Tab-separated table of C-alpha atoms and ligand atoms in Angstrom:
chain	number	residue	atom	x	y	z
A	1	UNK	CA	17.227	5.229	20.497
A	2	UNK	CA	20.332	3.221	20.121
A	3	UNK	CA	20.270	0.604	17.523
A	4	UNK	CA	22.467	-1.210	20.050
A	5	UNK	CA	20.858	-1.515	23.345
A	6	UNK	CA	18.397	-3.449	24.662
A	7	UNK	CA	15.165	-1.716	26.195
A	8	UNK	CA	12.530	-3.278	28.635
A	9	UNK	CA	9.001	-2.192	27.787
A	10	UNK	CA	9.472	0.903	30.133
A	11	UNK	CA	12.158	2.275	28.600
A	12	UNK	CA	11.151	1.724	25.490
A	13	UNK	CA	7.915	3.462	26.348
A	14	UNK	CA	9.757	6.371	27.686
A	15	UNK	CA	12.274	6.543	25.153
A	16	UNK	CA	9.827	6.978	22.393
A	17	UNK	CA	6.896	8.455	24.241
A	18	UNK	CA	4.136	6.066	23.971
A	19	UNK	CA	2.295	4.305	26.243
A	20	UNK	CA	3.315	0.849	27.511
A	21	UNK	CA	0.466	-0.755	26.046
A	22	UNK	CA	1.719	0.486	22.690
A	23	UNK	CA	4.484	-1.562	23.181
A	24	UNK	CA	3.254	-4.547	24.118
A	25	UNK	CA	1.257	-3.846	21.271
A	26	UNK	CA	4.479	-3.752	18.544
A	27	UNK	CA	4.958	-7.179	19.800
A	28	UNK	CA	1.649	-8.626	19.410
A	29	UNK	CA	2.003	-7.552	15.905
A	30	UNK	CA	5.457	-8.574	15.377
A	31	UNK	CA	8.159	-6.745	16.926
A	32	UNK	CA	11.000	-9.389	18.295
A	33	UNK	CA	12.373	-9.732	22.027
A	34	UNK	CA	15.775	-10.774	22.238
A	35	UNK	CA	14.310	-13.988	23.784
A	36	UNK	CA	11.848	-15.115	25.500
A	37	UNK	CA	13.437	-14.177	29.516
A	38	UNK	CA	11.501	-11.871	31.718
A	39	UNK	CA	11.496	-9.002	31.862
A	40	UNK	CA	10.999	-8.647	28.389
A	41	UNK	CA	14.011	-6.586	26.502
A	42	UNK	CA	14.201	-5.222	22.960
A	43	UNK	CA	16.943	-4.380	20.561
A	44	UNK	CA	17.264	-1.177	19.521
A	45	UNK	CA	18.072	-2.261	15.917
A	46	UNK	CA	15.008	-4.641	16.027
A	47	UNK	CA	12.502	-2.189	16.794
A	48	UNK	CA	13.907	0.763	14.570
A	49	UNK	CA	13.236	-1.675	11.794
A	50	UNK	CA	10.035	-2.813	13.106
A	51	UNK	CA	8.790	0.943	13.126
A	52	UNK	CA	10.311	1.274	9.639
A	53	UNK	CA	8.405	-1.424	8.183
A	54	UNK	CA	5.409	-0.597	9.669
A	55	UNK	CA	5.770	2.983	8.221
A	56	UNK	CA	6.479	2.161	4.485
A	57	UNK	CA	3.194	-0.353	5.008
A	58	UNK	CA	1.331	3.129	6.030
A	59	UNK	CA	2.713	4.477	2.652
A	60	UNK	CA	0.126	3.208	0.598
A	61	UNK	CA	-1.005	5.964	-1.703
A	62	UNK	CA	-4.443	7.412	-0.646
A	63	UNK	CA	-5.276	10.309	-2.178
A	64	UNK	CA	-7.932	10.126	-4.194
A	65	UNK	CA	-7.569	10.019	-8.251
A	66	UNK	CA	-4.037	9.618	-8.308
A	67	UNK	CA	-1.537	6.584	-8.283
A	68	UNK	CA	1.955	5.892	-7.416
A	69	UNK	CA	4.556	5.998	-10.342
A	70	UNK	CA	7.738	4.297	-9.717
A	71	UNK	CA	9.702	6.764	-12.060
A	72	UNK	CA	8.107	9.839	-10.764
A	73	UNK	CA	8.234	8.529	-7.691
A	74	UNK	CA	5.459	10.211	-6.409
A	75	UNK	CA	1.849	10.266	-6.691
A	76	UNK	CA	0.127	11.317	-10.053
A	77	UNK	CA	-2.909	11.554	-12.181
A	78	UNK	CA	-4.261	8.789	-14.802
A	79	UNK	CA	-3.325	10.038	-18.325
A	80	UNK	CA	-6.318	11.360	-19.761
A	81	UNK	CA	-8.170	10.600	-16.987
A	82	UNK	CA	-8.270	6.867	-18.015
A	83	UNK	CA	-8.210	3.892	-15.975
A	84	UNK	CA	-8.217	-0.015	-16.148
A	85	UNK	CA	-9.400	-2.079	-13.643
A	86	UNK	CA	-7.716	-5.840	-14.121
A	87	UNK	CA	-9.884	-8.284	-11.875
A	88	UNK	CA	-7.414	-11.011	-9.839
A	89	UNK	CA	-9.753	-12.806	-7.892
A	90	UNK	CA	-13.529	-11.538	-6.894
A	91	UNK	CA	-14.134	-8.656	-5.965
A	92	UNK	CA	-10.191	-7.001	-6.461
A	93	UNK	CA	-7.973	-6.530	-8.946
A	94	UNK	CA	-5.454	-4.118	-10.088
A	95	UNK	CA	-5.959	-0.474	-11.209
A	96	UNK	CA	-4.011	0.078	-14.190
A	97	UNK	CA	-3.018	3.805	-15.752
A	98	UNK	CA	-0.512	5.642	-17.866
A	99	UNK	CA	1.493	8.708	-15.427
A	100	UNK	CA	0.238	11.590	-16.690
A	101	UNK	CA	3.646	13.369	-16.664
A	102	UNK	CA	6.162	10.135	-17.879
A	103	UNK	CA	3.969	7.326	-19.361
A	104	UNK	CA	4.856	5.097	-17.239
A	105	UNK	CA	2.412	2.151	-16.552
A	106	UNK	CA	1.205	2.383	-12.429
A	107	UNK	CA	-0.750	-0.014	-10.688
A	108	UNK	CA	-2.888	0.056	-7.468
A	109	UNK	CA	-3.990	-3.078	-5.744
A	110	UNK	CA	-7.725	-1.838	-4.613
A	111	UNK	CA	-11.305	-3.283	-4.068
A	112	UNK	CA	-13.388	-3.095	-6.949
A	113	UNK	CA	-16.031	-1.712	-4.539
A	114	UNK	CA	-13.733	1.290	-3.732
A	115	UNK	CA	-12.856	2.050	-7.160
A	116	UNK	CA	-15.188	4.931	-7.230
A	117	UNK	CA	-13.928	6.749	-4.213
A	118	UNK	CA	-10.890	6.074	-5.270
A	119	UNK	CA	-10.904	7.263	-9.050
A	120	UNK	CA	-13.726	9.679	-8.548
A	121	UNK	CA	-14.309	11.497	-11.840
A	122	UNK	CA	-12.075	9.183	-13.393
A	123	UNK	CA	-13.329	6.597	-16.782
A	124	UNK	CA	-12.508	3.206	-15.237
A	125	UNK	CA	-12.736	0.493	-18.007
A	126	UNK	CA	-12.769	-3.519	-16.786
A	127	UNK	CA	-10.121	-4.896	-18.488
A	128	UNK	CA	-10.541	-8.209	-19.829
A	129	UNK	CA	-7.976	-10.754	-20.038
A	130	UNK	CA	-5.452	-8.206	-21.780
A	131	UNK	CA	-3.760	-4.784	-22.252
A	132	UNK	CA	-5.924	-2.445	-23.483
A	133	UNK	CA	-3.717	0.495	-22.583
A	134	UNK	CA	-1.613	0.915	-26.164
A	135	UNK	CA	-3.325	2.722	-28.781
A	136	UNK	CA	-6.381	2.785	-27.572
A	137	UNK	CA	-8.224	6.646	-28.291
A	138	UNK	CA	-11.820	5.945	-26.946
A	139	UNK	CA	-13.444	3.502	-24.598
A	140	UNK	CA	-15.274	-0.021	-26.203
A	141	UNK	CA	-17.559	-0.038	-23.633
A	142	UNK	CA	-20.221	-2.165	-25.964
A	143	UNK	CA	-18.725	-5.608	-26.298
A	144	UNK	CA	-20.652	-8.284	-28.056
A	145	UNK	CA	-23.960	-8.267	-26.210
A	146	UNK	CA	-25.973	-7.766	-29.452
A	147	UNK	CA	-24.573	-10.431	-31.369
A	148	UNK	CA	-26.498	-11.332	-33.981
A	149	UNK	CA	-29.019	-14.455	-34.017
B	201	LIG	ZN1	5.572	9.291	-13.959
């Protein structure tokens, strides 16, 4: 594809080897025309970076167990097999673990519904209100519920 020519729908179909519908798809979800004439043309440039964007969205880490550190740059295991899980609003918050290679801190935006699928065999602590990650050697899973009185 040439970043700058223009394409119809057709040739951009053919050019990449989809179908039309594909296309016409891109633009429902975003991918500029050069303007609004018939038939409808696309620059190169514009759609290279529309498929670009579209795959760094796909990126999202997925495998199970693991998150994405930003110094490793790649995927990796909680330290220790430890996890926080920072609520934002209801229902999702942040997963929050050391890299198990560099210490770094990662986070991972999920659902707290898929927390177990995605942190299966994993010790996921609800964090409350603040960092829990320094120092800490074993999980305080018993708050105050037995106060006394
Ligand atoms: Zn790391």
């Amino acid at each position: 594809m040439k970043l700058h020519r223009s394409y119809s729908v057709e040739e951009l179909a053919r050019c990449l080897d989809v179908h039309k519908n594909t296309v016409r798809h891109w633009q429902a979800k975003g991918l500029e025309p050069i303007d609004k004439g018939r038939p409808v043309l696309f620059q190169g440039a514009s759609v290279r970076s529309f498929l670009a964007s579209r795959n760094s969205s796909r990126k999202q880490p997925c495998t199970p167990g693991t998150l994405y550190c930003f110094r490793c740059r790649s995927l990796r295991a909680p330290a220790l097999g430890m996890v926080d899980f920072v609520p934002m609003r209801p229902g999702s918050g942040n997963l929050r673990a050391l890299c198990e290679c560099c210490e770094t801190i990662m986070h991972r935006r999920v659902r707290e519904a898929d927390i177990a699928a995605i942190m299966p065999g994993c010790t996921v602590q609800f964090a409350q209100g603040q960092p829990r990650l320094s120092g800490q050697t074993a999980p305080s899973l018993n708050c105050d519920f037995k106060r006394q009185g």
